[in-house]
Amino acid sequence: MLVATRDTVYALNGDPTSPRNVLADGEVQAIAEGRSIGLAALEGGDVAVLSQNGGRTLATGIEEPIECLLIMDEDPLHFLVGVEAPHVYAVTEDGTRRLDSFDALECRGDWYTPWGGPAAVRSMARTGDGWVYADIHVGSIMRSPDRGRSWDPVTPDLHQDVHQVATSPREDNRVYANTAHAVFVSGDRGASWQHRSHGFPYYYGRAIAVHPEEPDCLLASVSTGPHGDAQGQLYRTDNAGRDWSHVTDGFPDTTAGNIDTFHIGFTPDGRAWSVADDTLYGSRDRGRTWAPQWKAPSNIRMIAVQQ
């Protein structure tokens, strides 16, 4: 697992209480974790490729602010980059190209932000059989059945203000979204959606994560809104969101701000992870009970687990 503060990336291999500093070379924009490599996008468009043998830097040439990374292949290297504007880029050892099929989506004209700035590809997720999902902030979710070669929008049965999209390693047909109106779940790759909000005290959602072996076991965060004392809370479910329970055993009942996009996750061994300000918490029982694992030198901006 990778953990990033504003300007440093740490790797948690083995003992999570003593992470290893693997990158301290500029402002970190996004991170991604694979089986044998990690990625860290830096301000200015460079992407560091991190491994046990050290690191190297790819100059992608991407000028827009990078929001998210998605590893498609590790050898040879192939990953997708989501940016403000919004666009999706494919990066390989041979270079960088912007995906024309994503730019050609007819619904692009409907994408917006509440503050009037450009929309963004906020997060991406993939399935084992090559489907890719990109959430648009604000503009619902776009999907690709062929690793990013072609794109179309999911059925607009979910709230269009999506803050994170996730998939299940065990159920390729499942798609999960946390939105400004709580969680939505699809069992047919986004052709239809069910609103799953029972148990939440309020609906403004940010992060979502899926257990690697149990497609019905989820973690999600909600709050009162995007700004100020948002009263962020962490919730879990064992029935795909039909019922949610507040996580309070070992984890803060409420955080001052949001438990944000990329602040929760499950590692392949089934351990759950979540962030509250500068502290990384871990759980060995599917998110029921928690304990602090590591206090970072500054607030943690994001974590990345192997998808």
CSV table of C-alpha atoms in Angstrom, one decimal:
chain,number,residue,atom,x,y,z
A,1,MET,CA,0.0,0.0,0.0
A,2,LEU,CA,1.1,3.6,-0.7
A,3,VAL,CA,0.3,6.6,1.5
A,4,ALA,CA,0.8,10.1,0.3
A,5,THR,CA,1.1,13.4,2.1
A,6,ARG,CA,1.3,16.7,0.2
A,7,ASP,CA,5.0,16.1,-0.8
A,8,THR,CA,6.0,12.6,0.2
A,9,VAL,CA,5.0,9.1,-0.7
A,10,TYR,CA,5.4,6.2,1.7
A,11,ALA,CA,5.3,2.4,1.1
A,12,LEU,CA,3.8,0.1,3.8
A,13,ASN,CA,5.4,-3.2,3.3
A,14,GLY,CA,5.1,-5.6,6.2
A,15,ASP,CA,4.9,-3.4,9.3
A,16,PRO,CA,2.5,-0.5,8.8
A,17,THR,CA,3.8,1.3,11.8
A,18,SER,CA,7.1,2.1,10.1
A,19,PRO,CA,6.4,3.0,6.4
A,20,ARG,CA,9.3,3.5,4.0
A,21,ASN,CA,9.8,6.9,2.3
A,22,VAL,CA,9.9,6.1,-1.4
A,23,LEU,CA,9.4,9.6,-2.9
A,24,ALA,CA,9.9,13.1,-1.7
A,25,ASP,CA,10.3,15.2,-4.9
A,26,GLY,CA,7.5,17.6,-5.4
A,27,GLU,CA,3.8,18.0,-4.8
A,28,VAL,CA,1.9,14.7,-5.1
A,29,GLN,CA,-1.2,14.8,-7.3
A,30,ALA,CA,-2.3,11.1,-7.4
A,31,ILE,CA,-1.0,7.6,-6.6
A,32,ALA,CA,-1.7,4.0,-7.7
A,33,GLU,CA,-0.6,0.6,-6.4
A,34,GLY,CA,0.0,-2.5,-8.5
A,35,ARG,CA,1.4,-6.0,-7.7
A,36,SER,CA,5.0,-5.1,-8.3
A,37,ILE,CA,5.0,-1.3,-8.9
A,38,GLY,CA,3.5,1.9,-7.7
A,39,LEU,CA,2.9,5.2,-9.5
A,40,ALA,CA,3.0,8.7,-8.2
A,41,ALA,CA,1.9,11.7,-10.3
A,42,LEU,CA,3.7,14.9,-9.5
A,43,GLU,CA,2.7,18.5,-10.2
A,44,GLY,CA,3.9,19.3,-13.7
A,45,GLY,CA,2.9,16.0,-15.2
A,46,ASP,CA,5.8,13.7,-14.3
A,47,VAL,CA,4.9,10.2,-13.0
A,48,ALA,CA,7.3,8.3,-10.8
A,49,VAL,CA,7.4,4.6,-11.3
A,50,LEU,CA,8.2,3.0,-7.9
A,51,SER,CA,9.4,-0.6,-7.3
A,52,GLN,CA,11.5,-2.6,-4.8
A,53,ASN,CA,14.5,-1.9,-7.0
A,54,GLY,CA,14.1,1.9,-6.8
A,55,GLY,CA,12.3,4.4,-9.0
A,56,ARG,CA,12.4,6.2,-12.3
A,57,THR,CA,10.4,9.1,-13.8
A,58,LEU,CA,8.3,9.2,-16.9
A,59,ALA,CA,7.8,12.7,-18.4
A,60,THR,CA,4.2,12.3,-19.7
A,61,GLY,CA,3.8,15.8,-21.1
A,62,ILE,CA,0.4,16.1,-19.5
A,63,GLU,CA,-0.2,19.8,-18.7
A,64,GLU,CA,-3.6,19.6,-17.0
A,65,PRO,CA,-3.9,18.9,-13.2
A,66,ILE,CA,-3.8,15.1,-12.7
A,67,GLU,CA,-6.6,13.7,-10.6
A,68,CYS,CA,-6.2,9.9,-10.7
A,69,LEU,CA,-4.1,7.0,-12.0
A,70,LEU,CA,-5.2,3.5,-13.1
A,71,ILE,CA,-2.7,0.7,-13.8
A,72,MET,CA,-3.7,-1.4,-16.7
A,73,ASP,CA,-0.5,-3.5,-17.2
A,74,GLU,CA,2.8,-3.6,-15.3
A,75,ASP,CA,5.0,-5.3,-17.9
A,76,PRO,CA,5.0,-3.7,-20.4
A,77,LEU,CA,3.8,-0.6,-18.4
A,78,HIS,CA,0.4,0.8,-19.4
A,79,PHE,CA,-1.7,3.1,-17.3
A,80,LEU,CA,-4.5,5.6,-17.6
A,81,VAL,CA,-4.4,9.2,-16.3
A,82,GLY,CA,-7.6,11.2,-15.5
A,83,VAL,CA,-7.3,14.9,-15.5
A,84,GLU,CA,-9.2,18.2,-15.2
A,85,ALA,CA,-10.8,19.4,-18.4
A,86,PRO,CA,-11.7,16.5,-18.3
A,87,HIS,CA,-9.6,14.0,-20.4
A,88,VAL,CA,-8.2,10.5,-20.1
A,89,TYR,CA,-4.7,9.8,-21.3
A,90,ALA,CA,-3.0,6.4,-21.9
A,91,VAL,CA,0.6,6.3,-21.0
A,92,THR,CA,3.1,3.5,-22.1
A,93,GLU,CA,6.9,3.3,-22.4
A,94,ASP,CA,6.4,4.5,-26.0
A,95,GLY,CA,4.6,7.8,-25.0
A,96,THR,CA,1.4,9.5,-24.0
A,97,ARG,CA,-1.8,9.8,-26.0
A,98,ARG,CA,-5.1,11.4,-25.2
A,99,LEU,CA,-8.1,9.1,-25.7
A,100,ASP,CA,-10.1,10.6,-28.6
A,101,SER,CA,-13.1,8.3,-27.9
A,102,PHE,CA,-13.5,9.8,-24.4
A,103,ASP,CA,-13.2,13.3,-25.8
A,104,ALA,CA,-16.0,12.4,-28.4
A,105,LEU,CA,-18.6,11.6,-25.7
A,106,GLU,CA,-21.8,13.6,-26.6
A,107,CYS,CA,-22.6,14.1,-23.0
A,108,ARG,CA,-19.5,16.2,-22.3
A,109,GLY,CA,-21.5,19.4,-22.8
A,110,ASP,CA,-23.5,18.5,-19.7
A,111,TRP,CA,-20.5,18.2,-17.3
A,112,TYR,CA,-19.9,21.0,-14.9
A,113,THR,CA,-18.7,22.0,-11.4
A,114,PRO,CA,-20.7,24.0,-8.9
A,115,TRP,CA,-18.0,26.7,-8.8
A,116,GLY,CA,-17.8,27.1,-12.6
A,117,GLY,CA,-14.4,25.6,-13.2
A,118,PRO,CA,-13.6,22.6,-15.4
A,119,ALA,CA,-15.0,19.2,-14.6
A,120,ALA,CA,-12.5,16.4,-13.8
A,121,VAL,CA,-12.0,12.7,-14.0
A,122,ARG,CA,-12.0,12.3,-10.2
A,123,SER,CA,-11.4,8.5,-9.9
A,124,MET,CA,-11.2,5.4,-12.1
A,125,ALA,CA,-11.7,1.7,-11.4
A,126,ARG,CA,-11.3,-1.5,-13.5
A,127,THR,CA,-12.6,-5.0,-13.6
A,128,GLY,CA,-10.6,-8.2,-14.1
A,129,ASP,CA,-12.0,-8.6,-17.6
A,130,GLY,CA,-11.0,-5.2,-18.8
A,131,TRP,CA,-14.0,-2.8,-18.2
A,132,VAL,CA,-12.9,0.6,-17.0
A,133,TYR,CA,-15.1,3.2,-15.2
A,134,ALA,CA,-14.3,6.9,-14.9
A,135,ASP,CA,-16.3,9.1,-12.6
A,136,ILE,CA,-16.8,12.7,-13.7
A,137,HIS,CA,-17.0,15.5,-11.2
A,138,VAL,CA,-19.7,16.5,-12.0
A,139,GLY,CA,-21.2,14.3,-14.7
A,140,SER,CA,-22.0,10.8,-13.6
A,141,ILE,CA,-19.8,7.8,-14.7
A,142,MET,CA,-18.4,6.9,-18.1
A,143,ARG,CA,-17.6,3.2,-18.9
A,144,SER,CA,-15.4,1.4,-21.4
A,145,PRO,CA,-15.8,-2.3,-22.1
A,146,ASP,CA,-12.4,-2.5,-23.9
A,147,ARG,CA,-9.7,-1.1,-21.6
A,148,GLY,CA,-10.4,2.5,-22.7
A,149,ARG,CA,-10.6,2.2,-26.4
A,150,SER,CA,-14.4,3.1,-26.5
A,151,TRP,CA,-16.6,4.9,-24.0
A,152,ASP,CA,-20.3,5.5,-23.2
A,153,PRO,CA,-22.1,6.8,-20.2
A,154,VAL,CA,-23.7,4.5,-17.6
A,155,THR,CA,-27.5,4.7,-17.3
A,156,PRO,CA,-28.2,7.9,-15.4
A,157,ASP,CA,-30.1,6.3,-12.5
A,158,LEU,CA,-27.6,7.5,-10.0
A,159,HIS,CA,-26.8,11.0,-8.7
A,160,GLN,CA,-24.5,12.8,-11.2
A,161,ASP,CA,-22.2,14.3,-8.6
A,162,VAL,CA,-20.0,11.2,-8.2
A,163,HIS,CA,-17.0,11.4,-5.8
A,164,GLN,CA,-15.5,7.9,-6.2
A,165,VAL,CA,-16.2,4.8,-8.3
A,166,ALA,CA,-15.1,1.3,-7.3
A,167,THR,CA,-15.4,-2.3,-8.6
A,168,SER,CA,-15.2,-5.8,-7.1
A,169,PRO,CA,-12.3,-8.2,-7.7
A,170,ARG,CA,-14.8,-11.1,-7.4
A,171,GLU,CA,-17.8,-9.8,-9.3
A,172,ASP,CA,-17.0,-8.1,-12.7
A,173,ASN,CA,-20.7,-7.0,-13.1
A,174,ARG,CA,-20.7,-5.0,-9.8
A,175,VAL,CA,-20.0,-1.2,-9.8
A,176,TYR,CA,-20.2,1.0,-6.7
A,177,ALA,CA,-20.4,4.8,-6.5
A,178,ASN,CA,-20.3,7.2,-3.6
A,179,THR,CA,-22.0,10.5,-4.5
A,180,ALA,CA,-23.3,13.7,-3.1
A,181,HIS,CA,-26.5,11.7,-2.4
A,182,ALA,CA,-24.9,8.7,-0.8
A,183,VAL,CA,-24.1,5.3,-2.3
A,184,PHE,CA,-25.4,3.7,-5.4
A,185,VAL,CA,-24.7,0.1,-6.5
A,186,SER,CA,-25.1,-1.6,-9.9
A,187,GLY,CA,-25.2,-5.3,-10.6
A,188,ASP,CA,-25.1,-5.0,-14.3
A,189,ARG,CA,-22.0,-2.9,-15.1
A,190,GLY,CA,-23.9,0.4,-14.8
A,191,ALA,CA,-27.0,-0.4,-16.8
A,192,SER,CA,-29.1,0.1,-13.7
A,193,TRP,CA,-28.5,1.4,-10.2
A,194,GLN,CA,-29.9,1.0,-6.7
A,195,HIS,CA,-29.7,3.8,-4.1
A,196,ARG,CA,-28.2,2.3,-0.9
A,197,SER,CA,-28.5,4.8,1.9
A,198,HIS,CA,-30.3,3.1,4.8
A,199,GLY,CA,-28.5,3.9,8.1
A,200,PHE,CA,-26.7,7.1,7.0
A,201,PRO,CA,-27.5,10.1,9.1
A,202,TYR,CA,-26.7,12.4,6.1
A,203,TYR,CA,-26.1,11.7,2.5
A,204,TYR,CA,-23.0,13.6,1.3
A,205,GLY,CA,-20.6,10.8,0.4
A,206,ARG,CA,-17.0,10.9,-0.6
A,207,ALA,CA,-15.0,7.6,-0.4
A,208,ILE,CA,-15.9,4.0,-1.0
A,209,ALA,CA,-14.0,0.7,-0.9
A,210,VAL,CA,-14.8,-3.0,-1.5
A,211,HIS,CA,-13.5,-6.1,0.3
A,212,PRO,CA,-11.3,-8.2,-2.1
A,213,GLU,CA,-13.2,-11.4,-1.4
A,214,GLU,CA,-16.7,-10.3,-0.4
A,215,PRO,CA,-18.5,-8.1,-2.9
A,216,ASP,CA,-21.2,-7.2,-0.4
A,217,CYS,CA,-18.7,-5.9,2.2
A,218,LEU,CA,-18.1,-2.2,1.7
A,219,LEU,CA,-16.8,0.8,3.5
A,220,ALA,CA,-18.0,4.3,2.7
A,221,SER,CA,-17.7,7.8,4.2
A,222,VAL,CA,-20.5,10.4,4.5
A,223,SER,CA,-20.7,14.0,5.9
A,224,THR,CA,-22.9,17.0,6.1
A,225,GLY,CA,-21.4,18.6,3.0
A,226,PRO,CA,-18.2,19.6,1.2
A,227,HIS,CA,-16.9,22.4,3.4
A,228,GLY,CA,-16.3,23.6,6.9
A,229,ASP,CA,-17.1,21.3,9.9
A,230,ALA,CA,-18.5,18.6,7.7
A,231,GLN,CA,-18.7,16.0,10.5
A,232,GLY,CA,-17.2,13.1,8.5
A,233,GLN,CA,-18.2,9.6,9.5
A,234,LEU,CA,-17.1,6.1,8.4
A,235,TYR,CA,-19.7,3.4,7.7
A,236,ARG,CA,-19.6,-0.3,6.8
A,237,THR,CA,-22.1,-2.9,5.3
A,238,ASP,CA,-22.1,-6.6,4.8
A,239,ASN,CA,-25.1,-6.6,2.5
A,240,ALA,CA,-24.0,-4.4,-0.4
A,241,GLY,CA,-25.3,-1.2,1.3
A,242,ARG,CA,-28.9,-2.3,2.1
A,243,ASP,CA,-28.0,-1.5,5.7
A,244,TRP,CA,-25.1,0.7,6.9
A,245,SER,CA,-23.6,0.8,10.4
A,246,HIS,CA,-21.5,3.6,11.9
A,247,VAL,CA,-17.9,2.6,12.5
A,248,THR,CA,-17.0,3.8,16.1
A,249,ASP,CA,-14.8,1.0,17.7
A,250,GLY,CA,-11.3,2.3,17.6
A,251,PHE,CA,-12.0,4.9,14.9
A,252,PRO,CA,-13.1,8.5,15.5
A,253,ASP,CA,-16.9,8.8,15.7
A,254,THR,CA,-16.7,12.0,13.7
A,255,THR,CA,-13.9,13.9,12.0
A,256,ALA,CA,-14.0,17.7,11.5
A,257,GLY,CA,-13.7,17.4,7.7
A,258,ASN,CA,-14.5,14.9,5.1
A,259,ILE,CA,-13.1,11.4,5.0
A,260,ASP,CA,-12.2,12.1,1.4
A,261,THR,CA,-12.0,10.3,-1.9
A,262,PHE,CA,-9.0,7.8,-1.7
A,263,HIS,CA,-9.1,7.9,2.1
A,264,ILE,CA,-10.3,4.3,2.6
A,265,GLY,CA,-9.4,0.9,1.1
A,266,PHE,CA,-8.9,-2.8,1.5
A,267,THR,CA,-5.6,-4.5,0.8
A,268,PRO,CA,-5.6,-7.9,-0.9
A,269,ASP,CA,-5.2,-9.7,2.4
A,270,GLY,CA,-8.6,-8.3,3.5
A,271,ARG,CA,-7.3,-5.7,5.9
A,272,ALA,CA,-9.2,-2.4,5.9
A,273,TRP,CA,-7.6,1.0,6.0
A,274,SER,CA,-8.9,4.5,6.6
A,275,VAL,CA,-7.5,8.0,7.1
A,276,ALA,CA,-8.4,10.6,9.7
A,277,ASP,CA,-6.3,13.8,9.3
A,278,ASP,CA,-2.7,12.7,9.8
A,279,THR,CA,-3.4,9.2,11.2
A,280,LEU,CA,-3.7,5.9,9.3
A,281,TYR,CA,-6.1,3.4,10.9
A,282,GLY,CA,-6.2,-0.4,10.2
A,283,SER,CA,-8.8,-3.1,10.8
A,284,ARG,CA,-8.4,-6.9,10.7
A,285,ASP,CA,-12.1,-7.8,10.9
A,286,ARG,CA,-13.6,-6.2,7.8
A,287,GLY,CA,-13.9,-2.8,9.3
A,288,ARG,CA,-15.7,-3.6,12.5
A,289,THR,CA,-12.9,-2.6,14.9
A,290,TRP,CA,-10.0,-0.3,14.3
A,291,ALA,CA,-6.6,0.8,15.7
A,292,PRO,CA,-4.3,3.6,14.8
A,293,GLN,CA,-1.3,2.2,12.8
A,294,TRP,CA,0.8,5.3,11.9
A,295,LYS,CA,0.8,9.0,12.5
A,296,ALA,CA,2.2,10.8,9.5
A,297,PRO,CA,4.3,14.0,9.7
A,298,SER,CA,1.4,15.9,8.1
A,299,ASN,CA,-2.1,15.3,7.0
A,300,ILE,CA,-2.5,12.2,4.7
A,301,ARG,CA,-3.9,13.2,1.3
A,302,MET,CA,-4.6,9.8,-0.1
A,303,ILE,CA,-3.9,6.1,0.1
A,304,ALA,CA,-3.6,3.5,-2.8
A,305,VAL,CA,-4.2,-0.2,-2.6
A,306,GLN,CA,-3.7,-2.9,-5.2
A,307,GLN,CA,-6.9,-3.2,-7.3
